[in-house]
CSV table of C-alpha atoms in Angstrom, one decimal:
chain,number,residue,atom,x,y,z
A,1,MET,CA,13.6,-138.6,201.6
A,2,SER,CA,17.2,-138.5,203.0
A,3,THR,CA,20.0,-140.6,201.5
A,4,ALA,CA,20.0,-142.7,204.8
A,5,GLN,CA,16.1,-143.4,204.5
A,6,LYS,CA,16.9,-144.6,200.7
A,7,ALA,CA,19.8,-146.8,201.7
A,8,LYS,CA,17.6,-148.4,204.4
A,9,ILE,CA,14.7,-149.1,201.9
A,10,LEU,CA,17.4,-151.1,199.4
A,11,GLN,CA,18.6,-152.3,202.9
A,12,LEU,CA,15.5,-153.7,203.6
A,13,ILE,CA,14.9,-155.3,200.3
A,14,ASP,CA,18.2,-157.0,200.4
A,15,SER,CA,17.5,-158.4,203.8
A,16,CYS,CA,14.0,-159.6,202.5
A,17,CYS,CA,15.9,-161.6,199.9
A,18,GLN,CA,18.7,-163.4,202.1
A,19,ASN,CA,16.5,-165.9,203.4
A,20,ALA,CA,14.2,-166.3,200.3
A,21,LYS,CA,13.4,-169.3,198.4
A,22,SER,CA,14.5,-169.5,194.9
A,23,THR,CA,11.0,-169.3,193.6
A,24,GLN,CA,10.0,-166.2,196.0
A,25,LEU,CA,13.2,-164.3,194.4
A,26,LYS,CA,11.8,-165.4,190.9
A,27,SER,CA,8.5,-163.7,191.3
A,28,LEU,CA,10.1,-160.6,193.1
A,29,SER,CA,12.3,-160.4,189.9
A,30,PHE,CA,9.4,-160.7,187.6
A,31,VAL,CA,7.4,-158.1,188.9
A,32,ILE,CA,10.2,-155.4,189.0
A,33,GLY,CA,11.6,-156.4,185.8
A,34,ALA,CA,15.2,-157.6,187.2
A,35,VAL,CA,17.0,-160.2,185.3
A,36,ASN,CA,16.6,-163.4,186.6
A,37,GLY,CA,19.7,-165.1,187.8
A,38,THR,CA,20.6,-168.8,187.6
A,39,THR,CA,21.4,-168.8,191.4
A,40,LYS,CA,20.0,-167.2,194.5
A,41,GLU,CA,23.2,-165.0,194.9
A,42,ALA,CA,22.9,-163.9,191.3
A,43,LYS,CA,19.0,-163.2,191.7
A,44,ARG,CA,19.7,-161.1,194.8
A,45,THR,CA,22.4,-159.1,193.0
A,46,TYR,CA,20.3,-158.4,190.0
A,47,ILE,CA,17.2,-157.4,192.2
A,48,GLN,CA,19.2,-154.9,194.3
A,49,GLU,CA,20.5,-153.5,190.8
A,50,GLN,CA,17.1,-152.9,189.6
A,51,CYS,CA,15.9,-151.6,192.8
A,52,GLU,CA,18.6,-149.2,193.0
A,53,PHE,CA,17.4,-147.8,189.4
A,54,LEU,CA,13.8,-147.9,190.1
A,55,GLU,CA,14.4,-145.9,193.5
A,56,LYS,CA,15.9,-143.1,191.5
A,57,LEU,CA,12.5,-143.1,189.4
A,58,ARG,CA,10.5,-143.2,192.6
A,59,GLN,CA,12.4,-140.2,194.3
A,60,GLN,CA,11.8,-138.2,190.9
A,61,LYS,CA,8.5,-139.0,190.8
A,62,ILE,CA,8.1,-138.0,194.6
A,63,ARG,CA,10.0,-134.7,193.8
A,64,GLU,CA,7.8,-133.6,190.7
A,65,GLY,CA,4.6,-135.3,191.7
A,66,ARG,CA,5.0,-137.3,188.3
A,67,ILE,CA,7.1,-139.2,186.1
A,68,ASN,CA,7.5,-139.2,182.3
A,69,ILE,CA,8.9,-142.1,180.3
A,70,LEU,CA,9.6,-142.2,176.6
A,71,SER,CA,10.5,-145.5,175.1
A,72,MET,CA,11.9,-146.3,171.6
A,73,ASP,CA,12.2,-149.3,169.3
A,74,ALA,CA,15.1,-148.3,167.2
A,75,GLY,CA,15.0,-148.6,163.4
A,76,VAL,CA,16.0,-146.4,160.7
A,77,SER,CA,12.8,-146.7,158.3
A,78,ASN,CA,10.6,-147.9,161.3
A,79,PHE,CA,11.7,-145.8,164.5
A,80,ALA,CA,9.0,-146.0,166.8
A,81,PHE,CA,8.3,-144.1,170.4
A,82,SER,CA,5.6,-144.1,173.2
A,83,LYS,CA,5.6,-141.5,175.9
A,84,MET,CA,3.7,-141.8,178.9
A,85,GLN,CA,3.2,-139.8,182.3
A,86,LEU,CA,2.1,-141.2,185.6
A,87,LEU,CA,0.8,-138.6,188.5
A,88,ASN,CA,1.4,-139.4,192.2
A,89,ASN,CA,-2.5,-139.8,192.6
A,90,ASP,CA,-3.3,-141.4,189.7
A,91,PRO,CA,-3.5,-145.2,189.4
A,92,LEU,CA,-2.8,-145.6,185.8
A,93,PRO,CA,-0.4,-144.0,183.3
A,94,LYS,CA,-1.7,-141.6,180.3
A,95,VAL,CA,-0.3,-141.7,176.6
A,96,LEU,CA,1.3,-138.5,176.1
A,97,ASP,CA,2.6,-139.3,172.5
A,98,TRP,CA,3.3,-142.2,170.3
A,99,GLN,CA,5.0,-142.1,167.1
A,100,LYS,CA,6.5,-144.0,164.3
A,101,ILE,CA,9.1,-142.1,161.8
A,102,ASN,CA,10.9,-142.9,158.8
A,103,LEU,CA,14.2,-141.2,159.9
A,104,GLU,CA,15.7,-140.8,156.3
A,105,GLU,CA,12.9,-139.3,155.1
A,106,LYS,CA,12.1,-137.2,158.0
A,107,PHE,CA,15.9,-135.8,158.5
A,108,PHE,CA,17.5,-136.6,154.9
A,109,GLN,CA,14.9,-135.1,152.4
A,110,ASN,CA,17.9,-135.2,149.7
A,111,LEU,CA,19.4,-138.5,150.8
A,112,LYS,CA,17.8,-141.6,149.5
A,113,LYS,CA,19.4,-144.0,152.0
A,114,LEU,CA,21.5,-143.9,155.1
A,115,SER,CA,25.0,-145.2,154.3
A,116,LEU,CA,27.4,-146.6,156.9
A,117,ASN,CA,29.2,-143.1,156.7
A,118,PRO,CA,29.7,-141.7,160.1
A,119,ALA,CA,29.0,-138.2,159.3
A,120,GLU,CA,25.6,-138.9,158.0
A,121,THR,CA,24.6,-141.1,161.1
A,122,SER,CA,26.1,-138.3,162.9
A,123,GLU,CA,23.6,-135.9,161.5
A,124,LEU,CA,20.8,-138.1,161.6
A,125,VAL,CA,20.9,-139.0,165.2
A,126,PHE,CA,21.7,-135.4,166.3
A,127,ASN,CA,18.3,-134.4,164.4
A,128,LEU,CA,16.5,-137.2,166.3
A,129,THR,CA,18.0,-136.3,169.5
A,130,GLU,CA,16.6,-132.8,169.2
A,131,TYR,CA,13.3,-133.9,167.7
A,132,LEU,CA,12.7,-136.0,170.9
A,133,PHE,CA,13.0,-132.7,173.2
A,134,GLU,CA,10.3,-130.6,171.1
A,135,SER,CA,7.5,-131.6,172.8
A,136,MET,CA,7.2,-131.1,176.7
A,137,PRO,CA,7.4,-132.8,179.2
A,138,ILE,CA,11.0,-133.9,178.8
A,139,PRO,CA,11.1,-137.4,179.8
A,140,ASP,CA,12.5,-138.4,183.1
A,141,MET,CA,13.6,-141.5,181.5
A,142,PHE,CA,14.5,-142.7,178.1
A,143,THR,CA,14.9,-146.4,177.2
A,144,ILE,CA,16.1,-147.9,174.2
A,145,GLU,CA,15.5,-151.3,173.3
A,146,ARG,CA,18.4,-153.3,173.0
A,147,GLN,CA,19.0,-154.6,169.6
A,148,ARG,CA,20.2,-158.2,168.5
A,149,THR,CA,23.6,-158.5,166.7
A,150,ARG,CA,22.8,-161.0,164.1
A,151,THR,CA,19.7,-162.9,162.8
A,152,MET,CA,18.6,-165.9,164.2
A,153,SER,CA,19.6,-168.4,161.3
A,154,SER,CA,23.1,-166.8,160.4
A,155,ARG,CA,26.6,-166.1,162.1
A,156,HIS,CA,26.8,-162.9,159.9
A,157,ILE,CA,25.9,-159.6,160.7
A,158,LEU,CA,23.9,-157.8,158.0
A,159,ASP,CA,24.1,-154.2,157.1
A,160,PRO,CA,20.4,-153.4,158.4
A,161,ILE,CA,21.2,-155.0,161.8
A,162,LEU,CA,24.7,-153.0,161.5
A,163,LYS,CA,22.8,-149.9,161.0
A,164,VAL,CA,20.3,-150.1,163.8
A,165,ASN,CA,23.0,-151.5,166.4
A,166,ILE,CA,25.2,-148.2,165.5
A,167,LEU,CA,21.8,-146.0,165.8
A,168,GLU,CA,21.0,-147.5,169.4
A,169,GLN,CA,24.6,-147.0,170.3
A,170,ILE,CA,25.1,-143.2,169.2
A,171,LEU,CA,21.5,-142.2,170.1
A,172,PHE,CA,22.1,-143.6,173.9
A,173,SER,CA,25.5,-141.5,173.8
A,174,ASN,CA,23.8,-138.6,172.6
A,175,LEU,CA,21.1,-138.3,175.2
A,176,GLU,CA,23.7,-139.1,178.2
A,177,ASN,CA,25.9,-136.2,176.7
A,178,LYS,CA,23.3,-133.8,175.9
A,179,MET,CA,22.5,-133.7,179.6
A,180,LYS,CA,26.3,-133.6,180.6
A,181,TYR,CA,27.1,-130.7,178.4
A,182,THR,CA,24.0,-129.0,179.3
A,183,ASN,CA,24.3,-129.0,183.0
A,184,LYS,CA,27.9,-127.6,182.6
A,185,ILE,CA,26.6,-124.5,181.0
A,186,PRO,CA,26.2,-121.5,183.7
A,187,ASN,CA,22.8,-120.0,184.5
A,188,THR,CA,20.9,-123.0,182.4
A,189,SER,CA,18.0,-125.1,183.5
A,190,LYS,CA,19.6,-128.4,184.4
A,191,LEU,CA,18.3,-131.5,183.0
A,192,ARG,CA,17.3,-134.5,185.1
A,193,TYR,CA,16.8,-137.8,183.4
A,194,MET,CA,18.2,-141.2,182.9
A,195,VAL,CA,19.0,-143.3,179.9
A,196,CYS,CA,18.3,-147.0,179.9
A,197,SER,CA,19.1,-150.0,177.5
A,198,SER,CA,15.8,-151.9,177.7
A,199,ASP,CA,16.0,-155.6,177.4
A,200,PRO,CA,13.3,-156.8,175.1
A,201,HIS,CA,13.3,-160.5,176.5
A,202,ARG,CA,12.1,-159.2,179.8
A,203,MET,CA,9.7,-157.2,178.4
A,204,THR,CA,8.0,-160.0,176.4
A,205,SER,CA,8.5,-162.3,179.3
A,206,TYR,CA,6.4,-160.0,181.4
A,207,TRP,CA,3.7,-159.4,179.2
A,208,CYS,CA,3.6,-162.9,177.1
A,209,ILE,CA,3.2,-166.3,178.8
A,210,PRO,CA,6.6,-167.7,178.1
A,211,ARG,CA,6.5,-170.8,175.4
A,212,GLU,CA,8.8,-173.7,175.7
A,213,GLU,CA,12.1,-173.2,173.6
A,214,THR,CA,12.4,-175.8,170.9
A,215,PRO,CA,15.6,-177.2,169.2
A,216,THR,CA,14.7,-176.7,165.7
A,217,SER,CA,15.2,-173.5,164.2
A,218,SER,CA,11.9,-173.3,162.1
A,219,LYS,CA,10.2,-173.8,165.5
A,220,LYS,CA,12.1,-171.1,166.9
A,221,LEU,CA,11.2,-168.8,164.0
A,222,LYS,CA,7.5,-169.7,164.3
A,223,SER,CA,7.6,-169.1,168.2
A,224,ASN,CA,9.1,-165.7,167.7
A,225,LYS,CA,6.3,-165.0,165.2
A,226,HIS,CA,3.7,-165.8,167.6
A,227,SER,CA,5.7,-163.7,170.4
A,228,LYS,CA,5.4,-160.8,167.6
A,229,ASP,CA,1.8,-161.4,166.8
A,230,SER,CA,0.8,-162.1,170.4
A,231,ARG,CA,2.2,-158.8,171.5
A,232,ILE,CA,0.3,-156.6,168.8
A,233,LYS,CA,-3.0,-158.4,169.8
A,234,LEU,CA,-2.1,-157.4,173.4
A,235,VAL,CA,-1.6,-153.9,172.8
A,236,LYS,CA,-4.9,-153.7,170.7
A,237,LYS,CA,-6.9,-155.1,173.4
A,238,ILE,CA,-5.2,-152.8,176.1
A,239,LEU,CA,-6.4,-149.9,173.5
A,240,SER,CA,-9.9,-151.1,173.4
A,241,THR,CA,-10.2,-152.1,177.1
A,242,SER,CA,-9.1,-148.7,177.8
A,243,ILE,CA,-11.8,-146.9,175.7
A,244,LEU,CA,-14.5,-149.3,176.2
A,245,GLU,CA,-14.2,-149.4,180.1
A,246,GLY,CA,-14.3,-145.5,180.2
A,247,ASN,CA,-13.5,-144.4,183.8
A,248,SER,CA,-13.6,-148.3,185.2
A,249,THR,CA,-11.0,-149.2,187.5
A,250,SER,CA,-11.2,-152.7,186.3
A,251,SER,CA,-7.8,-155.0,186.7
A,252,THR,CA,-7.9,-155.3,182.9
A,253,LYS,CA,-7.4,-151.5,182.3
A,254,LEU,CA,-3.8,-150.6,182.2
A,255,VAL,CA,-3.7,-147.3,180.8
A,256,GLU,CA,-5.7,-143.9,180.3
A,257,PHE,CA,-5.8,-142.4,176.5
A,258,ILE,CA,-7.1,-138.8,176.6
A,259,GLY,CA,-7.8,-136.1,174.1
A,260,VAL,CA,-7.1,-137.2,170.5
A,261,TRP,CA,-5.8,-140.4,171.2
A,262,ASN,CA,-9.3,-141.3,172.9
A,263,ASN,CA,-11.1,-140.3,169.6
A,264,ARG,CA,-8.5,-141.9,167.0
A,265,ILE,CA,-9.0,-145.4,169.1
A,266,ARG,CA,-12.7,-145.1,169.2
A,267,ASN,CA,-13.3,-144.3,165.6
A,268,ALA,CA,-10.9,-147.2,164.9
A,269,LEU,CA,-13.0,-149.5,166.8
A,270,THR,CA,-16.3,-148.5,165.2
A,271,LYS,CA,-15.1,-148.5,161.6
A,272,LYS,CA,-13.8,-152.3,161.4
A,273,LYS,CA,-13.3,-155.0,163.9
A,274,SER,CA,-9.7,-155.8,163.1
A,275,PHE,CA,-7.7,-152.7,162.8
A,276,LYS,CA,-3.9,-151.6,162.5
A,277,LEU,CA,-2.1,-149.4,165.1
A,278,CYS,CA,-0.8,-147.5,162.1
A,279,ASP,CA,-4.3,-146.5,161.3
A,280,ILE,CA,-4.7,-145.2,164.9
A,281,LEU,CA,-1.6,-143.0,164.8
A,282,GLU,CA,-2.9,-141.8,161.0
A,283,ILE,CA,0.7,-142.9,159.6
A,284,GLN,CA,0.7,-142.5,155.9
A,285,ASP,CA,2.7,-145.0,153.5
A,286,ASN,CA,5.8,-142.5,153.3
A,287,SER,CA,6.6,-143.2,157.1
A,288,GLY,CA,7.8,-146.6,156.3
A,289,VAL,CA,6.6,-150.2,156.3
A,290,ARG,CA,2.7,-150.4,157.6
A,291,LYS,CA,3.7,-152.9,160.1
A,292,ASP,CA,2.8,-152.8,163.8
A,293,ASP,CA,5.4,-154.4,166.0
A,294,ASP,CA,7.6,-151.6,166.2
A,295,LEU,CA,4.5,-149.4,167.4
A,296,ALA,CA,3.5,-152.2,169.7
A,297,ASP,CA,7.0,-152.9,171.4
A,298,SER,CA,7.6,-149.1,171.9
A,299,PHE,CA,4.2,-149.1,173.8
A,300,LEU,CA,4.9,-152.2,175.9
A,301,HIS,CA,8.5,-151.1,176.7
A,302,CYS,CA,7.1,-147.9,178.1
A,303,LEU,CA,4.0,-149.5,179.9
A,304,SER,CA,6.5,-152.3,181.3
A,305,TRP,CA,8.6,-149.4,183.1
A,306,MET,CA,5.8,-148.0,184.5
A,307,GLU,CA,4.3,-151.2,185.7
A,308,TRP,CA,7.6,-152.0,187.4
A,309,LEU,CA,7.7,-148.7,189.1
A,310,LYS,CA,4.3,-149.1,190.6
A,311,ASN,CA,5.3,-152.9,191.7
A,312,TYR,CA,8.3,-151.4,193.1
A,313,GLU,CA,6.3,-148.5,194.8
A,314,SER,CA,4.0,-151.1,196.3
A,315,ILE,CA,6.9,-153.1,197.8
A,316,THR,CA,8.6,-150.1,199.4
A,317,GLU,CA,5.2,-149.1,201.1
A,318,LEU,CA,4.9,-152.6,202.6
A,319,LEU,CA,8.2,-152.3,203.8
A,320,ASN,CA,7.7,-149.0,205.1
A,321,SER,CA,4.8,-150.0,207.4
A,322,LYS,CA,4.7,-150.2,211.1
A,323,THR,CA,4.3,-154.1,211.1
A,324,LEU,CA,6.9,-156.8,212.1
A,325,VAL,CA,10.0,-157.0,209.9
A,326,LYS,CA,9.2,-160.7,209.4
A,327,THR,CA,5.7,-159.9,208.5
A,328,GLN,CA,6.6,-157.2,206.1
A,329,PHE,CA,8.8,-159.7,204.1
A,330,GLY,CA,6.0,-162.2,203.9
A,331,GLN,CA,3.8,-159.6,202.8
A,332,VAL,CA,6.1,-158.7,200.2
A,333,PHE,CA,6.3,-162.1,198.4
A,334,GLU,CA,2.8,-162.5,198.8
A,335,PHE,CA,2.0,-159.3,197.0
A,336,CYS,CA,4.7,-160.5,194.2
A,337,GLU,CA,2.8,-163.9,193.8
A,338,ASN,CA,-0.7,-162.4,193.5
A,339,LYS,CA,0.7,-159.9,191.0
A,340,VAL,CA,1.9,-162.8,189.0
A,341,GLN,CA,-1.3,-164.6,188.9
A,342,LYS,CA,-3.2,-161.4,188.2
A,343,LEU,CA,-0.8,-160.9,185.1
A,344,LYS,CA,-1.4,-164.5,183.9
A,345,PHE,CA,-5.3,-164.1,184.3
A,346,LEU,CA,-5.1,-160.8,182.2
A,347,GLN,CA,-3.0,-162.5,179.4
A,348,ASN,CA,-5.6,-165.4,179.4
A,349,THR,CA,-8.2,-163.2,179.4
A,350,TYR,CA,-7.0,-161.1,176.6
A,351,ASN,CA,-5.9,-164.3,174.6
A,352,ASN,CA,-9.4,-165.8,175.0
A,353,ASP,CA,-11.4,-162.7,173.4
């Protein structure tokens, strides 16, 4: 597709937004993962920014016949990532890899704990960056969950939070600079990927029906725990649905597990009713604390970007149709509203099981 054609699609999306209602813009923002601005003008700006990013992913998928996304939840003792692939003619993405790593134990065999020493941090993140490129295919996009800068109940920045923020920043820089450096070397294969800081709030809002914010700290903490538990439960339901529905094209099936993943999940489902995600990954005790929220978040970040890209592709197809422009715009917002309702139905289905 030419530059002019790409620009035309983005221009059509902006034209679609110009006379839209605020509620319509909110639905569009939601289904493509854009920031929901407080004014109509802000909503339009954020929608355009997200569409420009998704258009790059769409073009890469058209060129290569598939798109690979690797999403990370940064942590020193509980670093988790999920890698998925979506082929041009497949309706659902496939899980290629899913891991949780204790970075200190994997890359610092002779060092007890990571300090705030720049040399140690640099070495650890360099080794991590190289590790992420060991398995093929190389991702077309890396996403890193944006980290908070302080705890909810304190104005002070604690050492663990500081470490994970430093890890996030250096990892982002290493991934960007690895591509820039490699592409300057003559006679070498060029790297083509994007690096994105992925907003945890947008991911959570997409998958978990938002709860009303409360003014008290204790209620906020309970709400936060509820959201975390809901995300873990949701991922478990996505896993079980994927296996139990087999080749079904049910609207509740969102992802494909093949090979070893299929066997591991099936084994977990037959052994006990309540299973941990760590059990599916066959994680041993030395791979950090056996908690599932890091694995769930990396999985949902990756699946979110796959969903947002698929939704964006559907919108571009509607805008590229031969119908009248006004009809196209109406179809876009109808698609967005239907998608929101389907997602709410999906969430209610999973929550009521």
